[in-house]
mmCIF file of C-alpha atoms in Angstrom:
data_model
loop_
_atom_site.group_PDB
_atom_site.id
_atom_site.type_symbol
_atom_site.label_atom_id
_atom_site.label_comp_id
_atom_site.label_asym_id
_atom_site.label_seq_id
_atom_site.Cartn_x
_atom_site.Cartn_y
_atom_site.Cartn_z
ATOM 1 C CA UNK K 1309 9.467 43.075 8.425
ATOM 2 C CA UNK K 1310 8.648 41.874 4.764
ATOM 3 C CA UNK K 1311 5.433 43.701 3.402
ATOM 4 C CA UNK K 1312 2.837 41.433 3.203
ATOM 5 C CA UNK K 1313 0.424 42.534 0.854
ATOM 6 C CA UNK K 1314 0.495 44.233 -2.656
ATOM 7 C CA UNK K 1315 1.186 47.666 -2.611
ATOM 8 C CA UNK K 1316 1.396 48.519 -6.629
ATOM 9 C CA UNK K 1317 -1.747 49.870 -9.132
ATOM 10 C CA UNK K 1318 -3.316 46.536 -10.783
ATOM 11 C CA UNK K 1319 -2.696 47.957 -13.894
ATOM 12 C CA UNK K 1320 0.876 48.871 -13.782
ATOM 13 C CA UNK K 1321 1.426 45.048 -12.502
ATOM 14 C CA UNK K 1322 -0.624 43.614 -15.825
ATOM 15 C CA UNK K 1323 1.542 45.645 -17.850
ATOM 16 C CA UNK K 1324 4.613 44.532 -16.025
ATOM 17 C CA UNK K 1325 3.521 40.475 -16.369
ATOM 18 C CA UNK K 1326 2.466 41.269 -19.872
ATOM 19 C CA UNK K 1327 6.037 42.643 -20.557
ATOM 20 C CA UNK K 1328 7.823 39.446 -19.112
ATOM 21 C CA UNK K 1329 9.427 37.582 -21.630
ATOM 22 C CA UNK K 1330 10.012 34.302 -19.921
ATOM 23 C CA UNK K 1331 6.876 32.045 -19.730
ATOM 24 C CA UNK K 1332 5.061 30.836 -17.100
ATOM 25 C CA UNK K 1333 3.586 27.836 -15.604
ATOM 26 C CA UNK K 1334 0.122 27.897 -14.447
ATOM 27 C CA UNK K 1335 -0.728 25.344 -11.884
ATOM 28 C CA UNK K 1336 -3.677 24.011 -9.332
ATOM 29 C CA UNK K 1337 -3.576 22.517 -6.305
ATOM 30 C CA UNK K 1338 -5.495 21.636 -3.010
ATOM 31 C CA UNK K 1339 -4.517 20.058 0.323
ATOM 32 C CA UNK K 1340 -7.141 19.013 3.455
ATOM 33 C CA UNK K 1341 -4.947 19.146 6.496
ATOM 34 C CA UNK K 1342 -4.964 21.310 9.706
ATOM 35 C CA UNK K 1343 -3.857 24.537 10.274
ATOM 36 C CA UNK K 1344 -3.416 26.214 13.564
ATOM 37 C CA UNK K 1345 -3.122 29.637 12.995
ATOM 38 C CA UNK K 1346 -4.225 30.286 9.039
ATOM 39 C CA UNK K 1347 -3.523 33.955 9.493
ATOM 40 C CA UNK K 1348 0.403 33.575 10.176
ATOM 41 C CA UNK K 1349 0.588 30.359 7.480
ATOM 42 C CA UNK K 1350 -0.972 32.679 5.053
ATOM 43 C CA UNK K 1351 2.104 35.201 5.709
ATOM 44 C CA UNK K 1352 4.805 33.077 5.812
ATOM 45 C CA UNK K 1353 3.591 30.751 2.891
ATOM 46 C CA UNK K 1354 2.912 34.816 0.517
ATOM 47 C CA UNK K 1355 7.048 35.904 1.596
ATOM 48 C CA UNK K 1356 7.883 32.475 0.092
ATOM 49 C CA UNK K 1357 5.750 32.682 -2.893
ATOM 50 C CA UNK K 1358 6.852 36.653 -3.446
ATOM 51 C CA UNK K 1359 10.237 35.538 -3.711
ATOM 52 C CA UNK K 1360 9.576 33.192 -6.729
ATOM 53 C CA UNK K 1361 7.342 35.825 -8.419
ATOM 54 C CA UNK K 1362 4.723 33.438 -8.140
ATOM 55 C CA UNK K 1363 0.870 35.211 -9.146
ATOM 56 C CA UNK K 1364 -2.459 33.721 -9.160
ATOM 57 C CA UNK K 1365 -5.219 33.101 -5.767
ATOM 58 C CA UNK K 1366 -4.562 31.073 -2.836
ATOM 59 C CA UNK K 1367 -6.605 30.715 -0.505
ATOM 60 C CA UNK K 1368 -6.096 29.523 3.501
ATOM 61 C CA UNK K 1369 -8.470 27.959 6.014
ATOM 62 C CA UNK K 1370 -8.026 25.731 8.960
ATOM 63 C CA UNK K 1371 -9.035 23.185 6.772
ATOM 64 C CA UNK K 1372 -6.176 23.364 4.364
ATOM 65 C CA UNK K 1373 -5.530 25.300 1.258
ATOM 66 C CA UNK K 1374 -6.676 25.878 -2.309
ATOM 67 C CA UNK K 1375 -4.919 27.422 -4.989
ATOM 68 C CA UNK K 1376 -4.579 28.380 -8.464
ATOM 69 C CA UNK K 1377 -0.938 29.877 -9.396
ATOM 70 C CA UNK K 1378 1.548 30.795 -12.230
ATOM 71 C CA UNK K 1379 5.386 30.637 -11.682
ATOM 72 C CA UNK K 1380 7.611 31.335 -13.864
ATOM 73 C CA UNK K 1381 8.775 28.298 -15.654
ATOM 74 C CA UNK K 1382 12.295 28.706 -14.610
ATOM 75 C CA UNK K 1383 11.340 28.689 -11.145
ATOM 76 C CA UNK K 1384 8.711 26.287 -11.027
ATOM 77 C CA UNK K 1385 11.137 23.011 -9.498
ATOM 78 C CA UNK K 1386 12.188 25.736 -7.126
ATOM 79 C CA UNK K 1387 8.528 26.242 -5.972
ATOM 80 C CA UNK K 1388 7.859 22.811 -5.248
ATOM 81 C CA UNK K 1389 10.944 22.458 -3.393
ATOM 82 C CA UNK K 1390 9.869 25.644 -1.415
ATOM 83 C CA UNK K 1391 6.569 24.324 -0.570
ATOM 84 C CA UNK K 1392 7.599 20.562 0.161
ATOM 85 C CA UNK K 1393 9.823 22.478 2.618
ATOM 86 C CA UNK K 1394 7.499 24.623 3.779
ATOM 87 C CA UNK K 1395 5.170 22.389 5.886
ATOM 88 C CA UNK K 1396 5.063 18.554 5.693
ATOM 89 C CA UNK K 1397 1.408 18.246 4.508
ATOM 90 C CA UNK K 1398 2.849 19.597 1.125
ATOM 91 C CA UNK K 1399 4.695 16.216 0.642
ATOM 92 C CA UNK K 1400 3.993 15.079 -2.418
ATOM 93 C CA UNK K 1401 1.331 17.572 -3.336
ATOM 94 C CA UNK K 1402 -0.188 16.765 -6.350
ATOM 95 C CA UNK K 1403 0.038 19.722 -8.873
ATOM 96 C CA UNK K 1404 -2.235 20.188 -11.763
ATOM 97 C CA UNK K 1405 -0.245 22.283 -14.591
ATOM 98 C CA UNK K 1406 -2.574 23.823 -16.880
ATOM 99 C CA UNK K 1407 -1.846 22.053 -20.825
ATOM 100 C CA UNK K 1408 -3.605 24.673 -22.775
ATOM 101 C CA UNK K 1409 -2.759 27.983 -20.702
ATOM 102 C CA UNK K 1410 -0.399 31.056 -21.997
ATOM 103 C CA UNK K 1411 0.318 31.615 -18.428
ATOM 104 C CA UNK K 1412 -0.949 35.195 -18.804
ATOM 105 C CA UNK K 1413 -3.980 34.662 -16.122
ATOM 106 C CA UNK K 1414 -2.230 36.433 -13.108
ATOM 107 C CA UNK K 1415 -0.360 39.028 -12.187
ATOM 108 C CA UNK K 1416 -0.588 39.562 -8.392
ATOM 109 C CA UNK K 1417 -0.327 37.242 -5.800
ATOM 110 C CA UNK K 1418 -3.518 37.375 -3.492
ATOM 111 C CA UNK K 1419 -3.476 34.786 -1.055
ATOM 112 C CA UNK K 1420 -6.256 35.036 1.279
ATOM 113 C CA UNK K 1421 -7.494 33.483 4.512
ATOM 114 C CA UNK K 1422 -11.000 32.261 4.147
ATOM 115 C CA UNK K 1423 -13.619 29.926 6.470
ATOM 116 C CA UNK K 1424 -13.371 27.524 4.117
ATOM 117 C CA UNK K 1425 -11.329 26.695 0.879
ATOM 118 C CA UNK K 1426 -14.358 25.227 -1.125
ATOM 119 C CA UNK K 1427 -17.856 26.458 -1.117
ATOM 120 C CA UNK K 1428 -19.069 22.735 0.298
ATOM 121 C CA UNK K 1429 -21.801 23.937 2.119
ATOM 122 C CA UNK K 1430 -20.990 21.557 4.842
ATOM 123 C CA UNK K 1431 -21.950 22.862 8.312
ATOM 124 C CA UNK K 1432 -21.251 20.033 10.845
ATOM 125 C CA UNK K 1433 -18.304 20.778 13.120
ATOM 126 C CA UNK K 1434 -17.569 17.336 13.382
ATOM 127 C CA UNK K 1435 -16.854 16.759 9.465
ATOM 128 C CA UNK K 1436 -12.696 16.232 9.233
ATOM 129 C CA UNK K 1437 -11.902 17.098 5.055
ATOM 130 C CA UNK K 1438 -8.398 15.733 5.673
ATOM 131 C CA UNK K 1439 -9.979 12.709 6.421
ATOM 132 C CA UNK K 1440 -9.529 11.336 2.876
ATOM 133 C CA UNK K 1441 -9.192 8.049 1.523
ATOM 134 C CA UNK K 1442 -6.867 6.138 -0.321
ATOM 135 C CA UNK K 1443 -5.366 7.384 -3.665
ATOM 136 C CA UNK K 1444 -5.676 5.111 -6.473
ATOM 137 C CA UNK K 1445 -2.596 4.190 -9.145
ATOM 138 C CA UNK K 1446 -3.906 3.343 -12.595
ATOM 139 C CA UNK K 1447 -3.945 -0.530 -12.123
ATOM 140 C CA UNK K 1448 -5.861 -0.345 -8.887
ATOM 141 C CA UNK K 1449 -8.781 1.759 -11.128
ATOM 142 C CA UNK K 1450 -8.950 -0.591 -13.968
ATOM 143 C CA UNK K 1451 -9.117 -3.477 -11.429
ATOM 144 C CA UNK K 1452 -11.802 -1.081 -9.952
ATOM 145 C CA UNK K 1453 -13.601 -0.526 -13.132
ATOM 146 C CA UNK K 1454 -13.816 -4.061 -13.708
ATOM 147 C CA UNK K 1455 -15.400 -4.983 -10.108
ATOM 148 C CA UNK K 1456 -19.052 -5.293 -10.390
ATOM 149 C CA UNK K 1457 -19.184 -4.649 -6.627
ATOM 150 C CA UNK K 1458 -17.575 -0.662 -6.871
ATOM 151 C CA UNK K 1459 -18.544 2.248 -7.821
ATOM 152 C CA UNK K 1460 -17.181 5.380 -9.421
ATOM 153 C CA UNK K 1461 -18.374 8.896 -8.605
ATOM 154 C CA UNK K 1462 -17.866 11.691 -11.172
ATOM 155 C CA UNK K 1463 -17.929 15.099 -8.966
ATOM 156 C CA UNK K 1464 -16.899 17.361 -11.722
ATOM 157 C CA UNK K 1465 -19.147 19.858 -13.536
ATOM 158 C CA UNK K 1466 -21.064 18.488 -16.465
ATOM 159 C CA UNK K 1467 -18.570 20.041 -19.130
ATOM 160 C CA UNK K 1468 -16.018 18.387 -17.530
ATOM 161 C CA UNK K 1469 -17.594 14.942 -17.157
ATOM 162 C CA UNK K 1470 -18.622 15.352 -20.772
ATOM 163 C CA UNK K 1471 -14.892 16.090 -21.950
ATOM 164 C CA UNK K 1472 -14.398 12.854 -21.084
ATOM 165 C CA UNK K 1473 -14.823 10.410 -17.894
ATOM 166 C CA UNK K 1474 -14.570 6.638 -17.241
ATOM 167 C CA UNK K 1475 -17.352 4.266 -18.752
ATOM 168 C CA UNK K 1476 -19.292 3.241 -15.875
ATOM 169 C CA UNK K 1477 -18.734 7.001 -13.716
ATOM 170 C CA UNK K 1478 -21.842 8.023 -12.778
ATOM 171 C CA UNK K 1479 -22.683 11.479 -12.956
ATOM 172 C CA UNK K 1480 -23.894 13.837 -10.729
ATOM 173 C CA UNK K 1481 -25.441 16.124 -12.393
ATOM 174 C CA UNK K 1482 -25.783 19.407 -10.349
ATOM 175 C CA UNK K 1483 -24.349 23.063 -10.932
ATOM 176 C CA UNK K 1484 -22.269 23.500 -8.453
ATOM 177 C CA UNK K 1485 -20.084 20.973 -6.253
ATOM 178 C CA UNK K 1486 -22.267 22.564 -3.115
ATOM 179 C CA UNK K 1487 -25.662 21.150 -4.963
ATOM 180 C CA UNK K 1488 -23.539 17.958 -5.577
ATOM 181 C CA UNK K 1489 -23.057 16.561 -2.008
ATOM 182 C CA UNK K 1490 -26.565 16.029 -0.849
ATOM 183 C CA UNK K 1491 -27.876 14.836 -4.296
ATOM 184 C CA UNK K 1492 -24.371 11.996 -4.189
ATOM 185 C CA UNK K 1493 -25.894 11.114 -0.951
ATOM 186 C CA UNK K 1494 -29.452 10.254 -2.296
ATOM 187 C CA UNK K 1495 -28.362 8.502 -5.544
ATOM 188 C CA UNK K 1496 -25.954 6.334 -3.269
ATOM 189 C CA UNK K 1497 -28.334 5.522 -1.095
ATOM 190 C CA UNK K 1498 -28.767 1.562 -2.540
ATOM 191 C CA UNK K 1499 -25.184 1.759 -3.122
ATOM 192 C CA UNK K 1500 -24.097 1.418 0.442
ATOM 193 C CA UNK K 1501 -22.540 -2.300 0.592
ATOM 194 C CA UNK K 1502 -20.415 -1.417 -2.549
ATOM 195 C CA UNK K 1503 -16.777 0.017 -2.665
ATOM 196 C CA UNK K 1504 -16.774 3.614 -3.716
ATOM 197 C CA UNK K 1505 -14.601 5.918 -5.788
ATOM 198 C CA UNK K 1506 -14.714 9.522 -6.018
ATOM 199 C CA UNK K 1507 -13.443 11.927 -8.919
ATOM 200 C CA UNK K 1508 -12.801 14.861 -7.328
ATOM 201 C CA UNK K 1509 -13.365 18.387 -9.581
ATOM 202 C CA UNK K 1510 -9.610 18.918 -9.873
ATOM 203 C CA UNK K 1511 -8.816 15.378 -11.221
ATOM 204 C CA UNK K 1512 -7.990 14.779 -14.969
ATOM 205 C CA UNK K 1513 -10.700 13.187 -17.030
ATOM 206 C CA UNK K 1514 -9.343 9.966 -18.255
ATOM 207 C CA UNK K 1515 -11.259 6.994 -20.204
ATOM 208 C CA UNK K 1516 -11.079 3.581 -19.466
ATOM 209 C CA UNK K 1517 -8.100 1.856 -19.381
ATOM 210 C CA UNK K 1518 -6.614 4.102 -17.266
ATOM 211 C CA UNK K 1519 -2.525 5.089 -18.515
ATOM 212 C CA UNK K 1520 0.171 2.775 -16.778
#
């Protein structure tokens, strides 16, 4: 049976990433679906990610997953393909790869089963997070942006939403993405007969118009 867990100093494994002289890749990425049993995803999805020498902090709930990764860059196709094969919720998973990043950030792979994969501070049972709604191209948000009757929700973190962010988003401006929810739900509240966007925290910030 494959060991499962780390077993080497953190130290000696910095100085062994530090050493490597092939870069790395440093990528996000999130998925809301169900899972059964997190505890034996978690295992099988850290022997397929120890193979690749993939680092960085993953974490596992029934929810879905959350994770922020490097992979060496040689093997970074090869970890898509490994985790497009590994379930079928990871079809087409959007990956964010980190632009400025030396790809230094991790050298262990801890990958983590947790009650949930973002600090939400949702607490009814009921609530499905893989119950998502449709994912926009770029024409469908300019046509968006230019329909008096929607509405675009920024639910990054003020530094982020000042980087940059579309004309009309409006801005939620809380600390945390926990403080966020309630206070979207109040400034929405004469909002309801309207179509709504959402930018979720791991989207890019883009300004209007929107690349093709």
């Amino acid at each position: 049976m494959p060991v499962l867990h780390n077993l080497v100093s953190n130290k000696e494994l910095k100085d062994r990433m530090l050493a490597e002289t092939e870069p790395r890749t440093t990528v996000s990425f999130y998925k809301y679906f169900q899972i059964a049993d997190p505890k034996a995803f978690r295992d099988e999805l850290y022997v397929a990610l120890m193979k690749l020498k993939v680092f960085g902090r993953v974490y596992v709930a029934h929810e879905g997953i959350n994770a922020q990764i490097s992979v060496p860059a040689s093997q970074y196709e090869s970890m898509k393909a490994a985790l497009y094969a590994f379930n079928p919720a990871f079809n087409n998973l959007r990956m964010n790869i980190a632009l400025d990043d030396d790809g230094k950030s991790f050298w262990v792979l801890r990958l983590k089963v947790r009650e949930r994969i973002v600090a939400d501070g949702i607490e009814d049972n009921s609530f499905d997070a893989s119950d998502v709604g449709a994912y926009l191209k770029a024409a469908d948000v300019n046509a968006m942006l230019d329909d008096p009757n929607a509405v675009f929700v920024d639910m990054r973190n003020h530094y982020e939403y000042e980087v940059g962010h579309f004309d009309q988003a409006m801005e939620v401006p809380a600390d945390t993405f926990r403080d966020q929810l309630p206070m979207a739900v109040d400034m929405l509240q004469d909002q309801k007969d309207k179509k709504l966007s959402c930018i979720a925290p791991a989207e890019s910030a883009v300004k209007k118009p929107a690349p093709g």
